[in-house]
Amino acid sequence: RNDRKAIADGYREFISKHPEKLISDTIIVDGKIEVKQKLIGAGIDIPGTFVAISTTELAKESFKSYVRETSFGDWEKVNGILTATVLLSNQPVSDKISSKKPSCENDPVCQANQLLEDFMNESNLPGLQLAVSKNGKAVYAVSKGFSSFENETPVSDSTKFRINSISKSVTSLGLVKLVESGEINLDTNIKTYLPDFPDKKFPITTRQLAGHIAGIRDYDESNMKDFIQGEHYGSMIEAVSIIKDDSLLFEPGSEFHYSTFGWNLIGAVLESVTRRNYLEFMEMEIFNPIGMTNTCGDNSMGVIPERATFYDSTGLANDLGDWSYKYSGGGLLSTASDLLRFGNAVLHLPRSQKEILFSSMKTADGVETGYGLGWYIGKDKNGQTIWYHSGDSFSSSSHLVLYPDIELVIAFLGNSQEGAAFDIQEIGSLFYKESNLK
C-alpha cells in the first residue's frame, strides 16, 4: 500500500508541476483504440508510461504472466501478457487537444469534483462514491465511474461497496450501547462472555481487543488463506475458530498491534451477550434506527441487490472469497450516504458514550496509541480534530472522517484498492467554512 501511495503521490506532484507535459488519451491494442482496456487495466499511469497485464482474448489464449497482490505476496500465474506503452515527444502540446479546467475558486463542490476526476484518471479506480454532510445536512454527494465494467453499470448513490475496516467503527456503536446498558464490562476477561475460548498465557479484555492492544494477531501476509476464505461462517462465534488456538503476540496492554481478528472476537462477544447473530443485532439496534437501509453483511451465499463488482490489481473482477469470517472487523457493505447517517449518529451520542469511544488507549508504559475503541483520533493537516478510519483489501477501499468540532462528516468508497491513496482530508479542507456551504 505504501509503494502504491508513493508512486501515486509522485505522479500527482509531477502533474501539478508540469501539466503541459502529460496528455491522458487512450490505449491501443493491436492497432485498435481500446478505451475499456485503459479503464480496467492494472498498474498506475506514471509520466509517459502505462504498464499492465493485457487480457485481450488473444493474450489470454496465448500467454502466461506472473502477478502478486502485494510486495510480500506469492507470485501467481495468470492468463495474459505483460505490456507497456511508452510515449516520448518533444512536440508542444496542441491547444486543440489540451483542455482547460473551469475556474473553481470559492466553490467547494466544483473543486471536489475536480479532485475526484483527477484521482480517477490517475489511479484507474473503476468507481466511487463520496458524500459530505455539515451540521447533519448533506451538502455534497457524488457517484462516479462503474459499478460493473462487464455490464457497463454506472455507480449510483445506492450501490453497495465494501467498507472494509470501517466495519470496526460501525461495530463500535453496537459495543458502546451494550457497555452503557451494563451488558458488557470492557475490563472483564472475554472468557466471561466466551467461556469456550481457550485459555491464553494472559487474560484478555474487550477494551484491549477494541484498542488493538490485546496481543491478537492480524492477517498473516505469507498465508493467503487469511485474506481469502472459502468457508462460510454462520456466526462470529463460529469464525473465532480461525484464531482461537493462536498464541498471543505479547502481554495484553504492552503494545499496539492492529488486528481485524481482535474485532472479530468482539463480534462474538456481542453475539454471546445479546443471544443474537451479529448481523441481526446490528440491523435491529443500529442500522434500522439510524436509517442505514443499504448496509448489510457481504454475504456470498445469496444475491445482494446493487452490490458493486470489485476489481483486483489485474483489473479483473475478484470477490476474494467469503467475508462472513470478518463481518464485525471488516466485512460489511454500505454506501457513502449510509455512512453519513452513521457518522452523524456518532456525533450526537451522549457525552459518556463518546468519551468511551474517543479516549485514546494507552500502553502499560503510558504511551498513547492514537486509537480509541474502533476509531483513530488525531488532527488533520490543518489542525482540525478528527475521528477517522480507513480500510482496504486487494479489491476495495474506504475512508470515513468525522470533524466533531464543526460537525462535518465525509465518506469515500471505491471498488478497487487504488482508492486507499485518496486524500480525504483535501475534501475536508474544502468544506470547513460556513461561507463555502451552499
Tab-separated table of N, CA and C in Angstrom, residues 160-163 167 232 236 277-280 282-283 287 292 294-305 307 322-328 330-334:
chain	number	residue	atom	x	y	z
A	160	LYS	N	-23.806	-0.649	-3.310
A	160	LYS	CA	-23.200	-1.087	-2.051
A	160	LYS	C	-21.730	-1.437	-2.265
A	161	PHE	N	-20.868	-0.782	-1.494
A	161	PHE	CA	-19.432	-1.017	-1.529
A	161	PHE	C	-18.982	-1.708	-0.240
A	162	ARG	N	-17.869	-2.393	-0.304
A	162	ARG	CA	-17.247	-2.901	0.914
A	162	ARG	C	-16.647	-1.729	1.695
A	163	ILE	N	-16.937	-1.691	2.984
A	163	ILE	CA	-16.383	-0.606	3.797
A	163	ILE	C	-15.148	-1.061	4.571
A	167	SER	N	-15.865	-1.166	9.193
A	167	SER	CA	-16.766	-2.070	9.906
A	167	SER	C	-16.485	-2.056	11.403
A	232	HIS	N	-17.954	-20.532	4.603
A	232	HIS	CA	-18.945	-19.577	5.089
A	232	HIS	C	-19.236	-19.859	6.558
A	236	MET	N	-20.320	-14.980	14.161
A	236	MET	CA	-18.984	-14.549	14.548
A	236	MET	C	-18.395	-15.512	15.582
A	277	ASN	N	-27.531	-13.315	16.435
A	277	ASN	CA	-26.498	-13.256	15.410
A	277	ASN	C	-26.023	-11.812	15.248
A	278	TYR	N	-24.741	-11.627	14.990
A	278	TYR	CA	-24.173	-10.276	14.875
A	278	TYR	C	-24.959	-9.415	13.889
A	279	LEU	N	-25.211	-9.925	12.680
A	279	LEU	CA	-25.898	-9.121	11.676
A	279	LEU	C	-27.325	-8.798	12.107
A	280	GLU	N	-27.998	-9.745	12.754
A	280	GLU	CA	-29.355	-9.489	13.239
A	280	GLU	C	-29.339	-8.392	14.310
A	282	MET	N	-27.058	-6.008	14.775
A	282	MET	CA	-26.696	-4.714	14.197
A	282	MET	C	-27.838	-4.130	13.381
A	283	GLU	N	-28.555	-4.991	12.653
A	283	GLU	CA	-29.672	-4.498	11.846
A	283	GLU	C	-30.776	-3.922	12.727
A	287	PHE	N	-28.529	-0.369	12.413
A	287	PHE	CA	-28.836	0.008	11.032
A	287	PHE	C	-30.243	0.589	10.887
A	292	MET	N	-29.872	3.236	8.050
A	292	MET	CA	-28.832	2.692	7.165
A	292	MET	C	-29.426	1.525	6.371
A	294	ASN	N	-29.047	0.601	3.333
A	294	ASN	CA	-28.191	-0.059	2.338
A	294	ASN	C	-26.957	-0.687	2.979
A	295	THR	N	-27.021	-0.972	4.265
A	295	THR	CA	-25.887	-1.558	4.977
A	295	THR	C	-26.227	-2.985	5.389
A	296	CYS	N	-25.289	-3.914	5.134
A	296	CYS	CA	-25.522	-5.322	5.438
A	296	CYS	C	-24.186	-6.055	5.426
A	297	GLY	N	-24.203	-7.327	5.764
A	297	GLY	CA	-23.003	-8.144	5.655
A	297	GLY	C	-22.767	-8.536	4.217
A	298	ASP	N	-21.507	-8.665	3.829
A	298	ASP	CA	-21.172	-9.079	2.458
A	298	ASP	C	-21.292	-10.606	2.392
A	299	ASN	N	-22.505	-11.074	2.221
A	299	ASN	CA	-22.835	-12.492	2.293
A	299	ASN	C	-22.753	-13.118	0.907
A	300	SER	N	-21.811	-14.020	0.711
A	300	SER	CA	-21.634	-14.646	-0.601
A	300	SER	C	-22.648	-15.747	-0.858
A	301	MET	N	-23.496	-16.058	0.128
A	301	MET	CA	-24.448	-17.160	-0.019
A	301	MET	C	-25.696	-16.760	-0.806
A	302	GLY	N	-25.871	-15.487	-1.052
A	302	GLY	CA	-27.050	-15.047	-1.791
A	302	GLY	C	-26.752	-13.825	-2.633
A	303	VAL	N	-27.724	-13.420	-3.433
A	303	VAL	CA	-27.576	-12.242	-4.287
A	303	VAL	C	-27.926	-10.995	-3.477
A	304	ILE	N	-27.030	-10.011	-3.482
A	304	ILE	CA	-27.267	-8.755	-2.774
A	304	ILE	C	-27.559	-7.674	-3.816
A	305	PRO	N	-28.760	-7.130	-3.829
A	305	PRO	CA	-29.103	-6.124	-4.840
A	305	PRO	C	-28.153	-4.933	-4.800
A	307	ARG	N	-25.068	-4.577	-5.308
A	307	ARG	CA	-23.713	-4.761	-4.789
A	307	ARG	C	-22.723	-4.486	-5.913
A	322	ASP	N	-15.125	-15.637	0.675
A	322	ASP	CA	-16.279	-15.372	1.523
A	322	ASP	C	-15.858	-14.492	2.697
A	323	TRP	N	-16.629	-13.433	2.977
A	323	TRP	CA	-16.235	-12.469	4.012
A	323	TRP	C	-17.035	-12.626	5.299
A	324	SER	N	-17.743	-13.730	5.451
A	324	SER	CA	-18.524	-13.923	6.666
A	324	SER	C	-17.637	-14.098	7.899
A	325	TYR	N	-16.363	-14.409	7.697
A	325	TYR	CA	-15.465	-14.619	8.833
A	325	TYR	C	-15.065	-13.311	9.510
A	326	LYS	N	-15.393	-12.165	8.906
A	326	LYS	CA	-14.947	-10.902	9.492
A	326	LYS	C	-15.991	-9.787	9.378
A	327	TYR	N	-17.252	-10.121	9.505
A	327	TYR	CA	-18.286	-9.089	9.445
A	327	TYR	C	-17.987	-7.940	10.414
A	328	SER	N	-17.726	-8.257	11.667
A	328	SER	CA	-17.584	-7.208	12.685
A	328	SER	C	-16.260	-6.469	12.591
A	330	GLY	N	-14.413	-6.247	9.392
A	330	GLY	CA	-14.098	-5.725	8.066
A	330	GLY	C	-14.989	-6.233	6.956
A	331	GLY	N	-16.153	-6.812	7.270
A	331	GLY	CA	-16.927	-7.479	6.240
A	331	GLY	C	-18.276	-6.888	5.899
A	332	LEU	N	-18.498	-5.606	6.193
A	332	LEU	CA	-19.806	-5.000	5.911
A	332	LEU	C	-19.831	-4.296	4.562
A	333	LEU	N	-21.003	-4.237	3.988
A	333	LEU	CA	-21.276	-3.439	2.792
A	333	LEU	C	-22.086	-2.220	3.204
A	334	SER	N	-21.859	-1.090	2.507
A	334	SER	CA	-22.654	0.095	2.797
A	334	SER	C	-22.522	1.078	1.636
